[in-house]
PDB file of C-alpha atoms in Angstrom:
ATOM      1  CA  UNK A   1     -14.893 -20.966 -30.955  1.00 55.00           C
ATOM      2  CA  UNK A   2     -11.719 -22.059 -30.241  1.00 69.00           C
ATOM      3  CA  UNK A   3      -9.807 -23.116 -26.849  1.00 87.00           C
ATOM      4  CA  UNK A   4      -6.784 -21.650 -26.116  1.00 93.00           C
ATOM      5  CA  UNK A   5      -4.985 -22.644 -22.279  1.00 95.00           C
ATOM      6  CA  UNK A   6      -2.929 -19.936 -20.664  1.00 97.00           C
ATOM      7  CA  UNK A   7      -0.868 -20.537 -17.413  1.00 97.00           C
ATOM      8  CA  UNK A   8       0.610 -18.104 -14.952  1.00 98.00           C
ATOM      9  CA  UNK A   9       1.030 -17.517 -11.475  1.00 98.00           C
ATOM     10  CA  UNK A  10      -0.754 -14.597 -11.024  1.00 98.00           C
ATOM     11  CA  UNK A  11      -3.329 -12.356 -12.920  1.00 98.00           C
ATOM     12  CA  UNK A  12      -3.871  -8.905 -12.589  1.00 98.00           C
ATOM     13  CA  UNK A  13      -7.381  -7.666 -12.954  1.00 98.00           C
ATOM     14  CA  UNK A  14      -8.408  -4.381 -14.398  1.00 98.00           C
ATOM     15  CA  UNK A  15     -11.829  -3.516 -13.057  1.00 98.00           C
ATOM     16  CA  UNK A  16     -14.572  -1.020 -15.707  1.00 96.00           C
ATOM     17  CA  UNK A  17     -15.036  -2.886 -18.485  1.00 95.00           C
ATOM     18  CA  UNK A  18     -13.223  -5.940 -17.024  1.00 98.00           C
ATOM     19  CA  UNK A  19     -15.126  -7.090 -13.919  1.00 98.00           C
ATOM     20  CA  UNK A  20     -17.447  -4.424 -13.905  1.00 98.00           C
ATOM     21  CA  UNK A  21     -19.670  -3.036 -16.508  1.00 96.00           C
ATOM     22  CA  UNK A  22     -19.457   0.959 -15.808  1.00 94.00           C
ATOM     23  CA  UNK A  23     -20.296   2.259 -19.031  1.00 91.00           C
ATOM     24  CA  UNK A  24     -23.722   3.898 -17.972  1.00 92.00           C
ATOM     25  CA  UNK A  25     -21.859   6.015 -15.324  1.00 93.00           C
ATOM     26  CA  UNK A  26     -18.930   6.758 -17.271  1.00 90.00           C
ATOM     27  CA  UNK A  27     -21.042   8.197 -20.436  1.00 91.00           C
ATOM     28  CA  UNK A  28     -23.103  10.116 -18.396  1.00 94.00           C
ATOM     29  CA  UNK A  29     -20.288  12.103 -16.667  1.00 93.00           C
ATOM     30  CA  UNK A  30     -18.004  12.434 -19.808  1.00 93.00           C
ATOM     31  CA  UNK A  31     -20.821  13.598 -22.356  1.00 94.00           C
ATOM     32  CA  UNK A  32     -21.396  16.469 -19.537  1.00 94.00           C
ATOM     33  CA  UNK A  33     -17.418  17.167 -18.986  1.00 95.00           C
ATOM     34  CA  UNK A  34     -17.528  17.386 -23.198  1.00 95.00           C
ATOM     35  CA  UNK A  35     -19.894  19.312 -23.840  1.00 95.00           C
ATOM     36  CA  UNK A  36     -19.484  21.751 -20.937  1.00 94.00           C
ATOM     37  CA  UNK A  37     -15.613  22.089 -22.452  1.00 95.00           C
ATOM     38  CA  UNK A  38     -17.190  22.490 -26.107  1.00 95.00           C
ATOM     39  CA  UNK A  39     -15.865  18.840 -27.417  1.00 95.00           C
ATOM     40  CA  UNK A  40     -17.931  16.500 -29.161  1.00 95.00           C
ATOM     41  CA  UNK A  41     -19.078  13.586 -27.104  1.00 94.00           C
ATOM     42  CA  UNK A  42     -18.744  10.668 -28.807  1.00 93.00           C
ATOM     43  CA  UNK A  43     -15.349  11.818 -30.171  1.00 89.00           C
ATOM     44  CA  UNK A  44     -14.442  12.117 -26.066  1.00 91.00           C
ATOM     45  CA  UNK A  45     -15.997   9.020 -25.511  1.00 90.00           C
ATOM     46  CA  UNK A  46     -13.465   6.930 -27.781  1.00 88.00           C
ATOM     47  CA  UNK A  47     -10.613   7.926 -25.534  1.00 87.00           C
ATOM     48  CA  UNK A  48     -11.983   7.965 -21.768  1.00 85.00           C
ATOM     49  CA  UNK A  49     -11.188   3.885 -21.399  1.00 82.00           C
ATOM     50  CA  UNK A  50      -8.622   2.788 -19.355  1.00 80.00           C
ATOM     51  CA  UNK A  51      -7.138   6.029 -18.857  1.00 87.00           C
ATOM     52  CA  UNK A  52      -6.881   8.096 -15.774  1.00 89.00           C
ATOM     53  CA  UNK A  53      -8.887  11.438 -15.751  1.00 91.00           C
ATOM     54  CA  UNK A  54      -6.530  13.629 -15.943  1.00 92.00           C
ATOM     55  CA  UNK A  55      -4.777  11.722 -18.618  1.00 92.00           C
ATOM     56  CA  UNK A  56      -7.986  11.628 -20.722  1.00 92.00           C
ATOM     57  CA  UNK A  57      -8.237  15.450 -20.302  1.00 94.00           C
ATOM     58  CA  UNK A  58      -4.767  15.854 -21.576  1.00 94.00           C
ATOM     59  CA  UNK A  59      -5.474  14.199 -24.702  1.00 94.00           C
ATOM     60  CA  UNK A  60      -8.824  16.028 -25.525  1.00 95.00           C
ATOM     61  CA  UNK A  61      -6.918  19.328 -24.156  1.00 95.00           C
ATOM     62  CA  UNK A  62      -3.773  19.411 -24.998  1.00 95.00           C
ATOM     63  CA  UNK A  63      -3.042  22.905 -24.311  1.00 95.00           C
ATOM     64  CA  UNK A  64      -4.846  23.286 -20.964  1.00 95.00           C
ATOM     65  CA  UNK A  65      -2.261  23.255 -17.384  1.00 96.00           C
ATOM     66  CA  UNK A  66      -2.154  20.265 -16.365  1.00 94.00           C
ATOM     67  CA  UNK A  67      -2.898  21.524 -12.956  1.00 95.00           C
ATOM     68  CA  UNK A  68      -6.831  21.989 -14.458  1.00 95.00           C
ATOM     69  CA  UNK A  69      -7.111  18.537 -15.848  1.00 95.00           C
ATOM     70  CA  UNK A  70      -6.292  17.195 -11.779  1.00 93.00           C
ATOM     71  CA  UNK A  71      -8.643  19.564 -10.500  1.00 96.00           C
ATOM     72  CA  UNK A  72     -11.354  18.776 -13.047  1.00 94.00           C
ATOM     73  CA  UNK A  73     -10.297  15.162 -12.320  1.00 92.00           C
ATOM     74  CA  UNK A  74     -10.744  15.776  -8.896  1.00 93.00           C
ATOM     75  CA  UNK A  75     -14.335  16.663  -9.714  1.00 94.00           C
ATOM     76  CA  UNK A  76     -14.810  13.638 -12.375  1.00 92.00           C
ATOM     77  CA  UNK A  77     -14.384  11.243  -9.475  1.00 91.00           C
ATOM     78  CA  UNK A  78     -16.425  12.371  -6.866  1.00 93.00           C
ATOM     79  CA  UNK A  79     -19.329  12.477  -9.713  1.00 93.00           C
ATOM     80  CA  UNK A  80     -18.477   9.196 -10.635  1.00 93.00           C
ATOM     81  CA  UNK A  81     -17.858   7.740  -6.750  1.00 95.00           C
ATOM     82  CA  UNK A  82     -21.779   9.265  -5.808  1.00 95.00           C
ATOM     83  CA  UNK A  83     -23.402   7.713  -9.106  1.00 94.00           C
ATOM     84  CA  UNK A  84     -23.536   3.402  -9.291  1.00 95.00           C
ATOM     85  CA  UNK A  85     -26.666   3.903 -10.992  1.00 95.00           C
ATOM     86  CA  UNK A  86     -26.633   1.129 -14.365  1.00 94.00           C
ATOM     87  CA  UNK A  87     -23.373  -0.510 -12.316  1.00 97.00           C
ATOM     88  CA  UNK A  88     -23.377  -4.417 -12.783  1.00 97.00           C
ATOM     89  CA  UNK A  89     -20.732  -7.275 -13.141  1.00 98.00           C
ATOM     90  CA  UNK A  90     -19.717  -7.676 -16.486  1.00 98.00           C
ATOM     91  CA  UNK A  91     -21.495 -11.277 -17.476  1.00 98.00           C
ATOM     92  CA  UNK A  92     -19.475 -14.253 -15.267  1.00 98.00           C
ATOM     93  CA  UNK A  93     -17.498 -12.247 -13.327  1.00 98.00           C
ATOM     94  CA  UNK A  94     -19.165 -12.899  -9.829  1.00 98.00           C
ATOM     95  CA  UNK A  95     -18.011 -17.382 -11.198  1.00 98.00           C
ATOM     96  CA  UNK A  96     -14.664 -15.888 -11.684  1.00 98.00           C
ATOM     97  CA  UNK A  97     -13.838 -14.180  -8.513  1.00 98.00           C
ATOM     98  CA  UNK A  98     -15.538 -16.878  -6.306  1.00 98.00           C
ATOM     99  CA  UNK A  99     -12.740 -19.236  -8.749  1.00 98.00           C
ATOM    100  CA  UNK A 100      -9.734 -17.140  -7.762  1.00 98.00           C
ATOM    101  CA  UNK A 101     -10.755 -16.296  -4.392  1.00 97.00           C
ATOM    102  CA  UNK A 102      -7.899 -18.169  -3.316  1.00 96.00           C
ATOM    103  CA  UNK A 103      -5.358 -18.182  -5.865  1.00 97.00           C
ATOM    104  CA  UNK A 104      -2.810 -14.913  -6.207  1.00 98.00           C
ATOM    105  CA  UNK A 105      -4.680 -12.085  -7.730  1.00 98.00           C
ATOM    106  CA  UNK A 106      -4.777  -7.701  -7.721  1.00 98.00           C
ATOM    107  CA  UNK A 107      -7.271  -5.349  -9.011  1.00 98.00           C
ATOM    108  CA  UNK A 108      -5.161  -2.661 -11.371  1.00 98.00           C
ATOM    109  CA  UNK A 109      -7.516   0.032 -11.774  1.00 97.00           C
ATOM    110  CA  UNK A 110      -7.327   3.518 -12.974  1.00 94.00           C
ATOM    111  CA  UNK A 111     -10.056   4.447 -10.596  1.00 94.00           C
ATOM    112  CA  UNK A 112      -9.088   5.771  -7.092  1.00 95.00           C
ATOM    113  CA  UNK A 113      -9.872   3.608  -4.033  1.00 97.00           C
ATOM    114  CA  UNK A 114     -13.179   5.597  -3.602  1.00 96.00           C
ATOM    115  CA  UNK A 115     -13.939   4.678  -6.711  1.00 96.00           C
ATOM    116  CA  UNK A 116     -13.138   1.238  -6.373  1.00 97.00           C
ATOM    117  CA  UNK A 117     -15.032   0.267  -3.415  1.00 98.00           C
ATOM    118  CA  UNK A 118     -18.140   1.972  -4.884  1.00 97.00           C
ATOM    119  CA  UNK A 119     -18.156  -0.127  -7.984  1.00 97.00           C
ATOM    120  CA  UNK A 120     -16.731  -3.409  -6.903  1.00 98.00           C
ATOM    121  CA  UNK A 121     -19.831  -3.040  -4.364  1.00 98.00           C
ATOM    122  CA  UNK A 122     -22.587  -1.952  -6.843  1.00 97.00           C
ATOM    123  CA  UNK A 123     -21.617  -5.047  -8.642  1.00 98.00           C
ATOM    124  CA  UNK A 124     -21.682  -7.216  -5.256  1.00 98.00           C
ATOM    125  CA  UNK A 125     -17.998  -8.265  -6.395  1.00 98.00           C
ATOM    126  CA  UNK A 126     -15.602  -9.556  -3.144  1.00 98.00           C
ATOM    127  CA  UNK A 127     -12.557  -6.832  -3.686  1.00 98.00           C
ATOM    128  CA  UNK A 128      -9.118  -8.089  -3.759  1.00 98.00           C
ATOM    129  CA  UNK A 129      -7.073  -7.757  -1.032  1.00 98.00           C
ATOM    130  CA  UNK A 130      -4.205  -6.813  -2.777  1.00 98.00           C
ATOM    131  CA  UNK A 131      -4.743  -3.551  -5.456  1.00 97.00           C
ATOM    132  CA  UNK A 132      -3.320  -0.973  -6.656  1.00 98.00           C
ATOM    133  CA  UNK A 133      -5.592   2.343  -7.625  1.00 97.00           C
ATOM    134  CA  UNK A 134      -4.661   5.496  -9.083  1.00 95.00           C
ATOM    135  CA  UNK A 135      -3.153   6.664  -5.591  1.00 96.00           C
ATOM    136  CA  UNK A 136      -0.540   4.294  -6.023  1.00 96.00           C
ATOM    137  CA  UNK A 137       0.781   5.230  -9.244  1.00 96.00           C
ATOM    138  CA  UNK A 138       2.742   8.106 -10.944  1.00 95.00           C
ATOM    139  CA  UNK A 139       1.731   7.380 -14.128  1.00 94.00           C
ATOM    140  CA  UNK A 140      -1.941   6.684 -16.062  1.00 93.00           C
ATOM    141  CA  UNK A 141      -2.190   3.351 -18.285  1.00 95.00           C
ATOM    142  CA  UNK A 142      -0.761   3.506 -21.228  1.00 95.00           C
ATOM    143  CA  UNK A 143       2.171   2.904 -18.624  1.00 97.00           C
ATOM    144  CA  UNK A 144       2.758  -0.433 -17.089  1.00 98.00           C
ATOM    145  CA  UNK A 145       3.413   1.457 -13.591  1.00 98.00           C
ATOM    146  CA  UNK A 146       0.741  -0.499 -12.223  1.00 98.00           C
ATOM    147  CA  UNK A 147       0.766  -3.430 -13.540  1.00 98.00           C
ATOM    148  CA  UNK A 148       4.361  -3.861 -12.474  1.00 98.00           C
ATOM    149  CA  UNK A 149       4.025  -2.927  -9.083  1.00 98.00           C
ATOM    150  CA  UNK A 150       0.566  -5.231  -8.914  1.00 98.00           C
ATOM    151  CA  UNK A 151       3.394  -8.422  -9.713  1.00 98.00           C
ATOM    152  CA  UNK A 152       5.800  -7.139  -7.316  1.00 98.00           C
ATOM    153  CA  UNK A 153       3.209  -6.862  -4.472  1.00 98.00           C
ATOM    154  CA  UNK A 154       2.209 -10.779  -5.700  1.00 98.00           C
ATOM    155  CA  UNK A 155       6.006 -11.815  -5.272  1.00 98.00           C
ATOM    156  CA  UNK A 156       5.904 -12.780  -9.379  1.00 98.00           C
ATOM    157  CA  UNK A 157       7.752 -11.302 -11.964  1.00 98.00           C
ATOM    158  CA  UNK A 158       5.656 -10.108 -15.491  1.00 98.00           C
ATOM    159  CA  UNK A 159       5.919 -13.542 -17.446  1.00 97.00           C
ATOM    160  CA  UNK A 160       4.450 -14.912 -14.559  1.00 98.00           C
ATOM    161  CA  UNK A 161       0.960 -12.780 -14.909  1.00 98.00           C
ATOM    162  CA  UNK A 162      -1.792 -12.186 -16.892  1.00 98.00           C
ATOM    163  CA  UNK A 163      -3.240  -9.358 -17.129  1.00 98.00           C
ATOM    164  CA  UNK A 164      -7.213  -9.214 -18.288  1.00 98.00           C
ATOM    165  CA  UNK A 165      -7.982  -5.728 -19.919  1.00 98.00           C
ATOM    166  CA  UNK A 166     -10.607  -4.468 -21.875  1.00 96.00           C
ATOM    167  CA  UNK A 167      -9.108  -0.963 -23.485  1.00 94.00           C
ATOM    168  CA  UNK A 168      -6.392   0.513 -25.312  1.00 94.00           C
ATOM    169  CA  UNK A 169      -4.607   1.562 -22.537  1.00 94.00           C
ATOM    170  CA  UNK A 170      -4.935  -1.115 -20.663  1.00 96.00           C
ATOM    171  CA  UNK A 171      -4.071  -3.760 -23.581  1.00 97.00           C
ATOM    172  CA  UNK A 172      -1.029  -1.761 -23.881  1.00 96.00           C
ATOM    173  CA  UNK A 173       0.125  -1.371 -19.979  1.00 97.00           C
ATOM    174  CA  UNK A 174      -0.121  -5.130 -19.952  1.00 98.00           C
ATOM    175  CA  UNK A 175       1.943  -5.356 -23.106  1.00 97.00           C
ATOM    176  CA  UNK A 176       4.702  -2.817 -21.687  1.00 98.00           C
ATOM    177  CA  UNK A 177       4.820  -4.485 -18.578  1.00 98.00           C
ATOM    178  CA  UNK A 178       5.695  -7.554 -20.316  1.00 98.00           C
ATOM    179  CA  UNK A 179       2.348  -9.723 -20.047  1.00 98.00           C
ATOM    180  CA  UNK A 180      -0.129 -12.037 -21.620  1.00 98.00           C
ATOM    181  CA  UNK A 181      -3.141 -10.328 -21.876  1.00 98.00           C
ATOM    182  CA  UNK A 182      -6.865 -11.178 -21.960  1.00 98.00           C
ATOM    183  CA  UNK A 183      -8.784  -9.129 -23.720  1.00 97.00           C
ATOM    184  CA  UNK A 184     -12.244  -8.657 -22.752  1.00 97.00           C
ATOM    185  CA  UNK A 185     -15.557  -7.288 -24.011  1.00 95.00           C
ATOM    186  CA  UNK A 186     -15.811  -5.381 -27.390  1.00 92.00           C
ATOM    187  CA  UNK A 187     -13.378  -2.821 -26.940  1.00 90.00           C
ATOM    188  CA  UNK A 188     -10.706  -5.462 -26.910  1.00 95.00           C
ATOM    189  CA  UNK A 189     -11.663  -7.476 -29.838  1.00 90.00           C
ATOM    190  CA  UNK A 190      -9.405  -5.446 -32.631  1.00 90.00           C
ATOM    191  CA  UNK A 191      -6.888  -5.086 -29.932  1.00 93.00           C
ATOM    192  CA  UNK A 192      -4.692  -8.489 -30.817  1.00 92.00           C
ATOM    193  CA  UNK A 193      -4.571  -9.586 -27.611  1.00 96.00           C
ATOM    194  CA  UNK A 194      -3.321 -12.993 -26.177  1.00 96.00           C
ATOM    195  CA  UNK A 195      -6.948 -14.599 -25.762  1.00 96.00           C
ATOM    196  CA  UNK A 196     -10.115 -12.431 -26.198  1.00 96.00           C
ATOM    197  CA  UNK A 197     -13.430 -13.093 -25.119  1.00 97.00           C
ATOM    198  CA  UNK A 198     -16.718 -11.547 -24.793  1.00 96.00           C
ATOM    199  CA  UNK A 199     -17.042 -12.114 -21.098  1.00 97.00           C
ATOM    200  CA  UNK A 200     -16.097 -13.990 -18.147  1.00 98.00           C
ATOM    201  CA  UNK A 201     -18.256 -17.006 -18.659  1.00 98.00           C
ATOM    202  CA  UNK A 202     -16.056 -18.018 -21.610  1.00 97.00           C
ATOM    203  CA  UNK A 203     -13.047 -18.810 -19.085  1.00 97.00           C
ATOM    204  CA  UNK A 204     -12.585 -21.783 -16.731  1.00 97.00           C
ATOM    205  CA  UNK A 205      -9.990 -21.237 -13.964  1.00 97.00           C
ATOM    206  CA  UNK A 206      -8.197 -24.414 -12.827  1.00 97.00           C
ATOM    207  CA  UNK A 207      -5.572 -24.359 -10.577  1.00 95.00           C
ATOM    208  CA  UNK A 208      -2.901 -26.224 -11.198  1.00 93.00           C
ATOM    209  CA  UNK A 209      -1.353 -29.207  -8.705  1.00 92.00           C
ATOM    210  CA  UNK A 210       2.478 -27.289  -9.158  1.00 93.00           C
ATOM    211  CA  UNK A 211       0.663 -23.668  -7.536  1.00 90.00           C
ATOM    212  CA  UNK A 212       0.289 -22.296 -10.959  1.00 96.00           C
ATOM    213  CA  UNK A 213      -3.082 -21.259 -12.747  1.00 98.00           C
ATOM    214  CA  UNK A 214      -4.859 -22.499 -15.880  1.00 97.00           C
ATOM    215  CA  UNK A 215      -7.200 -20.496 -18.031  1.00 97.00           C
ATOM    216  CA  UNK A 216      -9.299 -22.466 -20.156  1.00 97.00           C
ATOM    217  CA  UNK A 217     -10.456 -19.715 -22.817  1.00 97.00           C
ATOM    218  CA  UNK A 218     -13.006 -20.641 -25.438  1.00 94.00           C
ATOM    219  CA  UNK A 219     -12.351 -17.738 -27.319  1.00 84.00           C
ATOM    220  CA  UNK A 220     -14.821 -15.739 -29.654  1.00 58.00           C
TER     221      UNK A 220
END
């Protein structure tokens, strides 16, 4: 491993696959949405991260109204709100958020508040005060909507934060917001983020004498 030391002023948290490990949940409803549409699972399954439903359904269906995809969206997240069944932190994250408890911090999620609270809570994770859900936003990660207005509700402009992401389309919000990113888990490994690691328990919060934070990362 090596140790690599990242400071900013605020970080910006992306939540399935970040802080929470979802993946149980999130198969279970997008093999049915697949199939039921005649895709191929596992194909779908390669593009659900990160994304919106909606936006998801707009890449697997390109030709379909959008007006569909938010209804079947509509759908996808009341499944998903009603089933925490397999939901856990994702290894260290309950050390992490007890570390940053008091330091400047929002959730960034593409899940709606609903969503949100049900997770965080299945995980027994404190939820941040300040967060912005796919309510708040026009636009799905890829786009750095959120993670831009995440800063501004901090009070810190981008090369201020870091974001910690696990997907694509997270990796590259954070990037288009102008960012350091944290990769974490798998997904983010071939991603070329800042810093990656397999989990939270490879990162040591300190915070910093001047107001700002330091991220010890002893990176896989």
């Amino acid at each position: 491993m090596s140790a690599t030391v990242l400071t900013a002023s605020a970080l910006l948290l992306d939540m399935d696959g970040t802080l929470v490990n979802s993946d149980a949940v999130v198969e279970r409803c997008w093999r049915r949405w697949a199939l039921k549409h005649g895709l191929d699972p596992e194909a779908a399954l390669k593009v659900v991260h990160g994304r919106q439903g909606y936006a998801t359904m707009a890449v697997l269906l390109p030709d379909r109204p959008v007006e569909e995809n938010y209804a079947d969206n509509r759908v996808m997240l009341a499944e998903e709100t009603a089933d925490v069944d397999g939901v856990v932190p994702i290894g260290g994250a309950p050390a992490f958020m007890a570390a940053i408890a008091d330091l400047p911090h929002a959730l960034v999620t593409s899940a709606d508040s609903a969503l949100a609270t049900a997770r965080m809570g299945a995980a027994a994770l404190p939820m941040p005060a300040v967060r912005v859900t796919a309510e708040q936003v026009g636009a799905s990660k890829p786009d750095p909507e959120g993670f831009l207005k995440g800063a501004a509700e901090l009070g810190f402009g981008a090369a201020d934060c870091v974001v910690f992401e696990d997907s694509e389309a997270g990796i590259a919000a954070g990037r288009a917001a102008g960012m350091r990113v944290v990769g974490v888990g798998p997904r983010a490994a071939a991603l070329s983020p800042d810093a990656h690691v397999e989990d939270l328990t490879q990162i040591r919060v300190e915070a910093a004498e001047d107001g700002t934070i330091r991220l010890h990362i002893d990176e896989a």
